[in-house]
mmCIF file of C-alpha atoms in Angstrom:
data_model
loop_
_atom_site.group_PDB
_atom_site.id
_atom_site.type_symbol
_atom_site.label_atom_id
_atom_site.label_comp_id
_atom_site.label_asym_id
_atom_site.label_seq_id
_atom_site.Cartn_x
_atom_site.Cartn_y
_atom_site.Cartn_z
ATOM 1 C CA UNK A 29 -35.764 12.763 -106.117
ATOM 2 C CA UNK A 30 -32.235 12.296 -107.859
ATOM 3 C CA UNK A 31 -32.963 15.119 -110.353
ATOM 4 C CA UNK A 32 -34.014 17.240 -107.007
ATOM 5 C CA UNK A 33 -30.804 16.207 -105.145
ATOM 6 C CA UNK A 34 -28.633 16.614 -108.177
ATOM 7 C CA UNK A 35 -30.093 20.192 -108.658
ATOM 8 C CA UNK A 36 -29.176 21.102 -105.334
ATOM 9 C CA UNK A 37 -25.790 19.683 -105.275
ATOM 10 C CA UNK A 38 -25.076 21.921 -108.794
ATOM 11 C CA UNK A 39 -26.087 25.042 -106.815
ATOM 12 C CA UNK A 40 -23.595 24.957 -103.985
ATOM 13 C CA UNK A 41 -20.816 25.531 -107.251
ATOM 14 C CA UNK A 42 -21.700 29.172 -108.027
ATOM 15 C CA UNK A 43 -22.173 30.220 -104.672
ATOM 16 C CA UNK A 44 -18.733 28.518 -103.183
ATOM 17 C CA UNK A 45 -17.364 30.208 -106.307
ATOM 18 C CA UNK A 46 -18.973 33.966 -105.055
ATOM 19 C CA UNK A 47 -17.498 32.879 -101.683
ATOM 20 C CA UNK A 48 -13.717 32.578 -103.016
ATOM 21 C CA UNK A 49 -13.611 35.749 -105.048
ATOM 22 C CA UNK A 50 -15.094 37.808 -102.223
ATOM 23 C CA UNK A 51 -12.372 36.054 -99.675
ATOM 24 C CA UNK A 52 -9.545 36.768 -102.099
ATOM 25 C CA UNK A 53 -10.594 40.155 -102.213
ATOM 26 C CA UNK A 54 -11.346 41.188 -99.203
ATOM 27 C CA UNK A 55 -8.051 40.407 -97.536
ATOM 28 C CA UNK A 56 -5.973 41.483 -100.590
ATOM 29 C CA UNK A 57 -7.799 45.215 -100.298
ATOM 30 C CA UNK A 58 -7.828 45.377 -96.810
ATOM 31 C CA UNK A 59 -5.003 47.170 -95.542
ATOM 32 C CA UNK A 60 -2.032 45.476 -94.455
ATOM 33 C CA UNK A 61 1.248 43.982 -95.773
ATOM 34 C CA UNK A 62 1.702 40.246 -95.549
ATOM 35 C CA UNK A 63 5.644 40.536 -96.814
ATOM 36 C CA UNK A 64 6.085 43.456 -93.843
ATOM 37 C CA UNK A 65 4.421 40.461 -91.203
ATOM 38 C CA UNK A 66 6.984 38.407 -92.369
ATOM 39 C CA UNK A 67 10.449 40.571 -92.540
ATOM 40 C CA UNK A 68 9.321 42.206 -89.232
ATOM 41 C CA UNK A 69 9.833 46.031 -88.791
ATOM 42 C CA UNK A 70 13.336 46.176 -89.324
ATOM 43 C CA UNK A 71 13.451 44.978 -92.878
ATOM 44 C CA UNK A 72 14.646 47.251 -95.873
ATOM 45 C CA UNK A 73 12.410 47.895 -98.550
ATOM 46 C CA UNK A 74 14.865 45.778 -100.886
ATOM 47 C CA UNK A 75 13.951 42.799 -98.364
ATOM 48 C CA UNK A 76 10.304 43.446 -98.742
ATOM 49 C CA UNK A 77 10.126 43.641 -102.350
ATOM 50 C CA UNK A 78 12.214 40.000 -102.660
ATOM 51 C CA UNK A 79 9.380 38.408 -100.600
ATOM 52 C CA UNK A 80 6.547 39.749 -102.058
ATOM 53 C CA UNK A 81 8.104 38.561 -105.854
ATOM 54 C CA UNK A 82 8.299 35.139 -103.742
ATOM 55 C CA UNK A 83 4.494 35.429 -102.285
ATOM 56 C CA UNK A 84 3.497 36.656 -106.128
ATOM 57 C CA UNK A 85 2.246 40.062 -104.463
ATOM 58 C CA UNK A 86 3.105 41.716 -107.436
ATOM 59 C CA UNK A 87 1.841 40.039 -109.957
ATOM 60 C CA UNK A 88 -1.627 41.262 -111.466
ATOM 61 C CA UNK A 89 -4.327 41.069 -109.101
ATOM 62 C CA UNK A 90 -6.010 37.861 -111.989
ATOM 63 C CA UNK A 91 -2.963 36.312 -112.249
ATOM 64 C CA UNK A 92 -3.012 36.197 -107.988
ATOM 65 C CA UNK A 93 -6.711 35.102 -108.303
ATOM 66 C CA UNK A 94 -6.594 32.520 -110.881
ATOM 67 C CA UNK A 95 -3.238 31.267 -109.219
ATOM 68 C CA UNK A 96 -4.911 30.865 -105.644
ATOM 69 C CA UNK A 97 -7.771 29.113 -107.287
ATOM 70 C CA UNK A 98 -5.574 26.397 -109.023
ATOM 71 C CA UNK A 99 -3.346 26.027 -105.649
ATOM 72 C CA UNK A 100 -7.413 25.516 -103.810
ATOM 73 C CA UNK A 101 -8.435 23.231 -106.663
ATOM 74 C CA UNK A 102 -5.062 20.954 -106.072
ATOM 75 C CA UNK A 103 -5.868 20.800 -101.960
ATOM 76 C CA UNK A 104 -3.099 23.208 -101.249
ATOM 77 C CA UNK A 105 -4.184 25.695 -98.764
ATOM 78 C CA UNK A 106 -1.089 28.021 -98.349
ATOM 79 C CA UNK A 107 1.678 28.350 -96.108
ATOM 80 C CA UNK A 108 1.335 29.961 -92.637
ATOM 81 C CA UNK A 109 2.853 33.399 -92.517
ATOM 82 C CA UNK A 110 3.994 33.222 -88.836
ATOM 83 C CA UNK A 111 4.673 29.810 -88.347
ATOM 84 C CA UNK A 112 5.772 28.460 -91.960
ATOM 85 C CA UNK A 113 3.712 25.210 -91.934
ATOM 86 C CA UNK A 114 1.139 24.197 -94.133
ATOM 87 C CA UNK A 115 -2.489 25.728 -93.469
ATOM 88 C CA UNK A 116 -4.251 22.358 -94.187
ATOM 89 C CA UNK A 117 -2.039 20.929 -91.821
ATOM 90 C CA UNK A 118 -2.884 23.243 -88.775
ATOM 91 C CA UNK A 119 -6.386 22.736 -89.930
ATOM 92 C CA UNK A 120 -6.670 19.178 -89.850
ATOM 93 C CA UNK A 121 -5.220 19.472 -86.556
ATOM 94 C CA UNK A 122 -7.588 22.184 -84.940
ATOM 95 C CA UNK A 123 -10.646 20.598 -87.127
ATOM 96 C CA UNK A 124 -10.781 17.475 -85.049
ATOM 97 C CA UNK A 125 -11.887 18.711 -81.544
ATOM 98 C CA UNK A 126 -14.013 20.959 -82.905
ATOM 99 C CA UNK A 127 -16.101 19.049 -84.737
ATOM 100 C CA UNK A 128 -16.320 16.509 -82.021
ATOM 101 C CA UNK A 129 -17.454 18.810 -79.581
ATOM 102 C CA UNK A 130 -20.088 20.244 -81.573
ATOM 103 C CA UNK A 131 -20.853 16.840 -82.841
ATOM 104 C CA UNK A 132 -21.407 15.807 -78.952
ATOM 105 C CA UNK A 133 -23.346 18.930 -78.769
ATOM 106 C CA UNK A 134 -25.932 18.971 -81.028
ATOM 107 C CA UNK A 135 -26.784 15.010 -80.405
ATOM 108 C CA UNK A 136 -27.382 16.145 -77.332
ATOM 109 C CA UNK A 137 -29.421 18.829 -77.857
ATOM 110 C CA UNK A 138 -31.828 16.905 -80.438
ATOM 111 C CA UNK A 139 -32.263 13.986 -77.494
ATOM 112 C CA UNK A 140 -33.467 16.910 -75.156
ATOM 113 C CA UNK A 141 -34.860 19.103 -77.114
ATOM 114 C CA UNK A 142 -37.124 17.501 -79.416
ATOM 115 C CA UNK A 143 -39.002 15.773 -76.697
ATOM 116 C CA UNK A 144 -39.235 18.787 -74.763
ATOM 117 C CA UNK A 145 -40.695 20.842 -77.455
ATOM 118 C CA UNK A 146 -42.971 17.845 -78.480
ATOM 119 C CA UNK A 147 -44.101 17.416 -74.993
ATOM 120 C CA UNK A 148 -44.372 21.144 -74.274
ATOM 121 C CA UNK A 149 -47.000 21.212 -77.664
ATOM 122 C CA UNK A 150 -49.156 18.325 -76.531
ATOM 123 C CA UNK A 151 -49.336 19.686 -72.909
ATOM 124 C CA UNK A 152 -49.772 23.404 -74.414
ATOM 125 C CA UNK A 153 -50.842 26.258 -71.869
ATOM 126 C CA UNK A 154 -50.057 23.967 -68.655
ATOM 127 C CA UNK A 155 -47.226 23.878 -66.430
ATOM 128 C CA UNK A 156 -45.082 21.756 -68.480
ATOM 129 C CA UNK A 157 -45.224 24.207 -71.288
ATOM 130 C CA UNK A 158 -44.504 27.108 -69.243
ATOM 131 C CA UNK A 159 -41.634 24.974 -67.529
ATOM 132 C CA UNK A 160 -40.029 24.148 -71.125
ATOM 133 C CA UNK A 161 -40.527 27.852 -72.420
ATOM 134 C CA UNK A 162 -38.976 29.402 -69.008
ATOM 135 C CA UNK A 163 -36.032 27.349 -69.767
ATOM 136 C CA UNK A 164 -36.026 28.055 -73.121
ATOM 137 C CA UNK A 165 -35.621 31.982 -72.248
ATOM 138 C CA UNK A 166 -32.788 31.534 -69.424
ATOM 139 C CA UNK A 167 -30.823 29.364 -72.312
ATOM 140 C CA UNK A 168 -31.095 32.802 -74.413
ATOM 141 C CA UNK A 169 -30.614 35.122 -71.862
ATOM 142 C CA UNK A 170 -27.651 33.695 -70.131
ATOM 143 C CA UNK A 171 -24.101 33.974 -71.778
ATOM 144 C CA UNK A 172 -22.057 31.078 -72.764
ATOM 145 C CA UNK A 173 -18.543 32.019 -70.746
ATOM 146 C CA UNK A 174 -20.920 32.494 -67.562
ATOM 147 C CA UNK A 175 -22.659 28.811 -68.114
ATOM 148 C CA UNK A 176 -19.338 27.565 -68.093
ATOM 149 C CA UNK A 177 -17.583 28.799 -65.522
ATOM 150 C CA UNK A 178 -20.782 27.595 -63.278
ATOM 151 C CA UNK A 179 -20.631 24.208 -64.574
ATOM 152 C CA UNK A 180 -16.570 24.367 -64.272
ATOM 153 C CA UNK A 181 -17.222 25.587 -60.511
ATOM 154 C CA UNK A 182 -20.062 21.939 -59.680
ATOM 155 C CA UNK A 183 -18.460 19.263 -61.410
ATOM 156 C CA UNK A 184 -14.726 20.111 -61.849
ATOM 157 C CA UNK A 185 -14.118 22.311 -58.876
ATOM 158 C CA UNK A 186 -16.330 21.422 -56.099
ATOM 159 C CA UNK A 187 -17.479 18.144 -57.341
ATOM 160 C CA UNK A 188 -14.605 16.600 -58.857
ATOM 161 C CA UNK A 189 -16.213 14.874 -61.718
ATOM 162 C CA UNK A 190 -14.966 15.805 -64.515
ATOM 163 C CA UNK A 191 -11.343 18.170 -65.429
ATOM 164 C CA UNK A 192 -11.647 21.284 -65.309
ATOM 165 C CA UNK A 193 -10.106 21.902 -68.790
ATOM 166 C CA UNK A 194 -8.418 20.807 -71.773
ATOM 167 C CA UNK A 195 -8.897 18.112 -74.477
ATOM 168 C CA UNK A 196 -8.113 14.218 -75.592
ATOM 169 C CA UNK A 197 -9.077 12.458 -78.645
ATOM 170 C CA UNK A 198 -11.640 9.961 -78.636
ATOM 171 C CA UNK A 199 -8.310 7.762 -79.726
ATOM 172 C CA UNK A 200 -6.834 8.335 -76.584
ATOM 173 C CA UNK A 201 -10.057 6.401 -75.014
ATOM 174 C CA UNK A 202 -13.876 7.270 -74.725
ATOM 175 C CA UNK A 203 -13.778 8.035 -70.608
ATOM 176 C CA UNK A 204 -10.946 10.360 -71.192
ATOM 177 C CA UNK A 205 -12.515 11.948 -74.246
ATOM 178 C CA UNK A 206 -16.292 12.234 -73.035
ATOM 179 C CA UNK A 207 -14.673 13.573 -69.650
ATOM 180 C CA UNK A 208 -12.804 16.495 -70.982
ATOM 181 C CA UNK A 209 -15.619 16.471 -73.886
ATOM 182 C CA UNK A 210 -18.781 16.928 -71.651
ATOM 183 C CA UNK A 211 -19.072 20.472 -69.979
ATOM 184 C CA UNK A 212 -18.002 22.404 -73.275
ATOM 185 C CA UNK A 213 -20.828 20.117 -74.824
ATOM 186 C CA UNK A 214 -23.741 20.659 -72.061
ATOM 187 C CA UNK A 215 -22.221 24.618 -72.357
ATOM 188 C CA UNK A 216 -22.763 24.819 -75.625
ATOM 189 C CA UNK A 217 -25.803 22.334 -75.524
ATOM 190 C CA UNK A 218 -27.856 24.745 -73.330
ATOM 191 C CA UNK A 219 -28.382 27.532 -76.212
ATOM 192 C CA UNK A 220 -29.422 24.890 -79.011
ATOM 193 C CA UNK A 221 -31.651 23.067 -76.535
ATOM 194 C CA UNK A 222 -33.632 26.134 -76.030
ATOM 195 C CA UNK A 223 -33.411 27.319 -80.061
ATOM 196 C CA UNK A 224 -34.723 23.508 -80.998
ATOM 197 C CA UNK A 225 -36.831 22.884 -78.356
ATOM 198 C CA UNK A 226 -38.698 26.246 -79.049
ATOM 199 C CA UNK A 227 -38.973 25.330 -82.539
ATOM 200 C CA UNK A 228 -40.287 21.487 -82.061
ATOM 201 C CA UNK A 229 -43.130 22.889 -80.123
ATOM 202 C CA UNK A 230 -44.067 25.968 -82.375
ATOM 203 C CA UNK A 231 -43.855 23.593 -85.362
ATOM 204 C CA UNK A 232 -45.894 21.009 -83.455
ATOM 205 C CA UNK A 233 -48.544 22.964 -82.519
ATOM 206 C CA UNK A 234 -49.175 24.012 -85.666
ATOM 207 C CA UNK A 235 -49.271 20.161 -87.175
ATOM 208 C CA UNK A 236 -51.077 19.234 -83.823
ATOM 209 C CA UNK A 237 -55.036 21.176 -85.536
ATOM 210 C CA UNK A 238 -54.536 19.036 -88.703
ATOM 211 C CA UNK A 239 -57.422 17.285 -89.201
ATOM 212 C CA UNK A 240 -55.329 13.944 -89.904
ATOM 213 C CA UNK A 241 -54.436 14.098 -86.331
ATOM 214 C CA UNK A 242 -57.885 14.389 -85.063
ATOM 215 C CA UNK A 243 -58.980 11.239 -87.704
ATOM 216 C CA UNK A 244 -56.117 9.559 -86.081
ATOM 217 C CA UNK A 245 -57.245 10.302 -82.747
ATOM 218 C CA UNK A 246 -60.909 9.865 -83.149
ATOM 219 C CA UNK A 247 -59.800 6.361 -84.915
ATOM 220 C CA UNK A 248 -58.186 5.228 -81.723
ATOM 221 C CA UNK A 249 -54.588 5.396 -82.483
ATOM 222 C CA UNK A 250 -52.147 5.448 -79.182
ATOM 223 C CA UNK A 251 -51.040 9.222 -77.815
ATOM 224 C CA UNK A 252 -47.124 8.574 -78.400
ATOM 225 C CA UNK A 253 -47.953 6.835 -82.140
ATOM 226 C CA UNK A 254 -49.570 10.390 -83.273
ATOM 227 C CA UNK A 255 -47.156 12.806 -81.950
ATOM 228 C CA UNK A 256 -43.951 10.918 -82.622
ATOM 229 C CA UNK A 257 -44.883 9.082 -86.431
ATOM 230 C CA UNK A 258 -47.459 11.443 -87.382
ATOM 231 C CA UNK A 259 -47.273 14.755 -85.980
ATOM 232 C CA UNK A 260 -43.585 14.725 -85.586
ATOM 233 C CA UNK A 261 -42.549 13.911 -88.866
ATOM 234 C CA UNK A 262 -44.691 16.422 -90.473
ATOM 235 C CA UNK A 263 -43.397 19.068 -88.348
ATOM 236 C CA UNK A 264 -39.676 17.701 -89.083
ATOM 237 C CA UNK A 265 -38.920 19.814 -91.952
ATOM 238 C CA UNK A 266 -38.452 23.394 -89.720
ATOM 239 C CA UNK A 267 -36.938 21.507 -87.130
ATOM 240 C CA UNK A 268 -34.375 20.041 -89.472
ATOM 241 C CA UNK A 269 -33.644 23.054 -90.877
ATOM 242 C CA UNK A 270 -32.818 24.686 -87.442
ATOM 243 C CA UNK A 271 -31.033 21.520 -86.603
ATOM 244 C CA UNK A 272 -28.367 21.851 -89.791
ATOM 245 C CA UNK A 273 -28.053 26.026 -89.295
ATOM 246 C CA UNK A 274 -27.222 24.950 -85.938
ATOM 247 C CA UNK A 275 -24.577 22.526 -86.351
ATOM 248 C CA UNK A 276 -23.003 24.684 -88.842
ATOM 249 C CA UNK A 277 -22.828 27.399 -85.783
ATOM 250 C CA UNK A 278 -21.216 25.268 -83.655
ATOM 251 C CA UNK A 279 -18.490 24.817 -86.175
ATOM 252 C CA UNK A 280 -17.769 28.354 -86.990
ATOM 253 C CA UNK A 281 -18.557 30.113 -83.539
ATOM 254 C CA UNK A 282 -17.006 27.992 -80.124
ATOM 255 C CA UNK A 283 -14.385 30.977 -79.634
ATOM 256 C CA UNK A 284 -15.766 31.462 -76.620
ATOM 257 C CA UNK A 285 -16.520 28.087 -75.537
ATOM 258 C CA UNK A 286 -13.080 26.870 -76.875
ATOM 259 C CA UNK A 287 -11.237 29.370 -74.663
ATOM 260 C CA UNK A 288 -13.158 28.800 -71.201
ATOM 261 C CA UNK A 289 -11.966 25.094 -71.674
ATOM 262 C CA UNK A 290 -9.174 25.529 -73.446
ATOM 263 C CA UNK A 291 -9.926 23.528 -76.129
ATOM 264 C CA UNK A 292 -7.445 23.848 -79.250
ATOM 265 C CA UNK A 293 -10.069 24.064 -82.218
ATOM 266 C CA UNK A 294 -10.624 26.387 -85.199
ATOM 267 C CA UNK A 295 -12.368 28.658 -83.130
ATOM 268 C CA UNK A 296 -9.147 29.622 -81.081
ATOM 269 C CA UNK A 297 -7.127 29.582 -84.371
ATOM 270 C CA UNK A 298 -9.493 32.088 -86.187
ATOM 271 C CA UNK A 299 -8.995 34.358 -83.485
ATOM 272 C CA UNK A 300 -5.050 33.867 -83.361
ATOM 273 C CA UNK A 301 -4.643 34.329 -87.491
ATOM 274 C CA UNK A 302 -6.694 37.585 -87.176
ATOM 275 C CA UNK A 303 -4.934 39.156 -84.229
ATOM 276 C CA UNK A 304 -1.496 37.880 -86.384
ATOM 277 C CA UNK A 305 -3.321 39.121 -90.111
ATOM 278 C CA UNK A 306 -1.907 36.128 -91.006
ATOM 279 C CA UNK A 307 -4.094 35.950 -94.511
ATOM 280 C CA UNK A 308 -3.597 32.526 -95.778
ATOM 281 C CA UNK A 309 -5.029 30.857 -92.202
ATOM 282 C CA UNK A 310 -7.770 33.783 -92.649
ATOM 283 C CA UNK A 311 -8.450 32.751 -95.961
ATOM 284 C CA UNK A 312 -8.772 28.950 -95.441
ATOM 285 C CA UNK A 313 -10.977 29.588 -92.117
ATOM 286 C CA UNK A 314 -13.288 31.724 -94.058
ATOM 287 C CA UNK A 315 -14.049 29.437 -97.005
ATOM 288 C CA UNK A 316 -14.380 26.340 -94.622
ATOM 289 C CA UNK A 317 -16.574 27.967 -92.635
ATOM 290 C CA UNK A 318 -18.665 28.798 -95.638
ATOM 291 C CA UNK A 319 -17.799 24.953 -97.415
ATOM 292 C CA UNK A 320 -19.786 23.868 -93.786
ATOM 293 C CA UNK A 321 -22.638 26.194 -94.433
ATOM 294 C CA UNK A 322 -23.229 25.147 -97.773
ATOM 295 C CA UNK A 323 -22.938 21.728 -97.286
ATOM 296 C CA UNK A 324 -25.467 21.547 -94.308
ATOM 297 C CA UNK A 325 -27.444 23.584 -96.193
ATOM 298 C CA UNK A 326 -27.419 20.706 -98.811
ATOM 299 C CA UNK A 327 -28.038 17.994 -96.081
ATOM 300 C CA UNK A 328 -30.776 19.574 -94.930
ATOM 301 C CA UNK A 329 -32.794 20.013 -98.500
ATOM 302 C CA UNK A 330 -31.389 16.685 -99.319
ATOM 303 C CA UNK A 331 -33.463 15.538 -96.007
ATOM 304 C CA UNK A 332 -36.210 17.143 -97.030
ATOM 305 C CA UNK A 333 -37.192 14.856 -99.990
ATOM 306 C CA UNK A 334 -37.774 11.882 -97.102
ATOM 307 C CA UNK A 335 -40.626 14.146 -95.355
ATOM 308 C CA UNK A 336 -42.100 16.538 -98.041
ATOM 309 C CA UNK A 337 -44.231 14.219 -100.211
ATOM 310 C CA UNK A 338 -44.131 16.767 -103.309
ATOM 311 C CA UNK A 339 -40.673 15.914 -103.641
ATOM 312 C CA UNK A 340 -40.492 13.295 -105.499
ATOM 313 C CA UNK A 341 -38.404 13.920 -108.681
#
């Protein structure tokens, strides 16, 4: 199992490697000028060529490459074009809401979903089924910006629950935090309920004709003790894997989410950075995005060496 796990852990170093060279090259042949965001448009060309000596613009293109990569290796993300502060900075402030929301999310979603999509499997072709697949096709079909505003419109408006937007810390106390914290969560919750919920019950009904299960049943064994230790955790391995991918979504893609409740997380400052072409927040966004992919990725085949017997070295 440690050779498997060490094997996987080696092969996330070529491909985050792939992922820097195509960043850095992308956004320094795309069009644009970073020195001419910076002097504005009534700089002289004599201004423009002092700042890009100072950005290193005109060095060879390797000697910018192999220069970013030593600045990346040392934790040093850049400086902000328009606002002159440190990129790691702004991310480690935008990072935090974020990944609490989607954290709050996706638990969530795996304590409805996977008993929805187990029960929908062991009650296949009845009305529960139908009931969990009907709601499993309005989670698709509806957007994400009109979920919100609904639930914005019950609880915050008419209601008065919950506020209707913005964000505190789980440091400034749980009740504010899960308060603020709850609609973009049950928002975003609804899509990934009906993506995991689907998948528990196609995976389950697929473990649920093993013959095991049948010797299990025939020997007596109780209802929930079959579906949740044996079926379950033989069918864990897809659901896992939609599980990670999905987590990983929630990460990279709450622009929308982020802006109905205006929540001030990397999704908002992706969008700001591009509208701005400021490169270096660009740049960061992109390979953490990826850096989350990758190592989800590696949770998830990690966790698969706990339910795939075969893997065992």
């Amino acid at each position: 199992m440690l050779v498997y796990i060490l094997k996987r852990v080696l092969a996330t170093i070529p491909v985050m490697l792939i992922v820097a060279i195509f960043v850095f090259l992308l956004l320094r042949l795309t069009p644009g000028d970073p020195a001419a965001i910076l002097a504005g448009d009534a700089a002289t060309p004599a201004q423009l060529e002092r700042i890009r000596d100072r950005l290193g613009l005109n060095d060879p293109l390797l000697t910018q490459f192999f220069t970013w990569i030593g600045q990346l290796l040392r934790g040093d993300l850049g400086v902000s074009l328009l606002s002159n502060t440190s990129v790691a900075g702004m991310l480690g402030d935008r990072l935090g809401p974020t990944i609490n929301i989607a954290l709050m999310t996706i638990t969530i979603s795996v304590l409805l979903a996977v008993p929805m999509g187990v029960i929908a499997a062991w009650r296949h072709r009845t009305w529960v089924d139908f009931l969990v697949m009907s709601f499993s096709v309005l989670g698709f079909s509806v957007p994400v910006f009109v979920i919100g505003y609904i639930l914005i419109q019950i609880f915050a408006i008419e209601l008065r629950w919950v506020p209707v937007q913005g964000y505190k810390a789980p440091s400034d106390g749980i009740g504010p935090f899960f308060s603020r914290a709850i609609l973009p969560s049950l928002t975003l919750a609804t899509i990934y309920v009906a993506l995991i919920a689907r998948m528990t019950r196609a995976s389950m009904l697929e473990v649920l004709g093993e013959d095991y299960i049948r010797t299990a049943r025939a020997k007596g064994v109780r209802e929930n003790v079959v579906l949740f230790r044996h079926a379950l955790r033989n069918a864990a391995v897809p659901i896992l894997t939609i599980i990670g991918t999905g987590f990983a979504l929630l990460i990279s893609g709450v622009v929308v989410t982020e802006s109905v409740f205006n929540i001030p997380g990397i999704g908002r400052l992706t969008v700001d950075a591009i509208l701005a072409r400021d490169y270096p927040v660009i740049q960061a966004m992109i390979l953490l995005t990826a850096g989350i992919y990758v190592f989800v990725n590696l949770l998830v085949d990690v966790s698969y060496s706990f339910f795939d017997p075969r893997i065992r070295y």
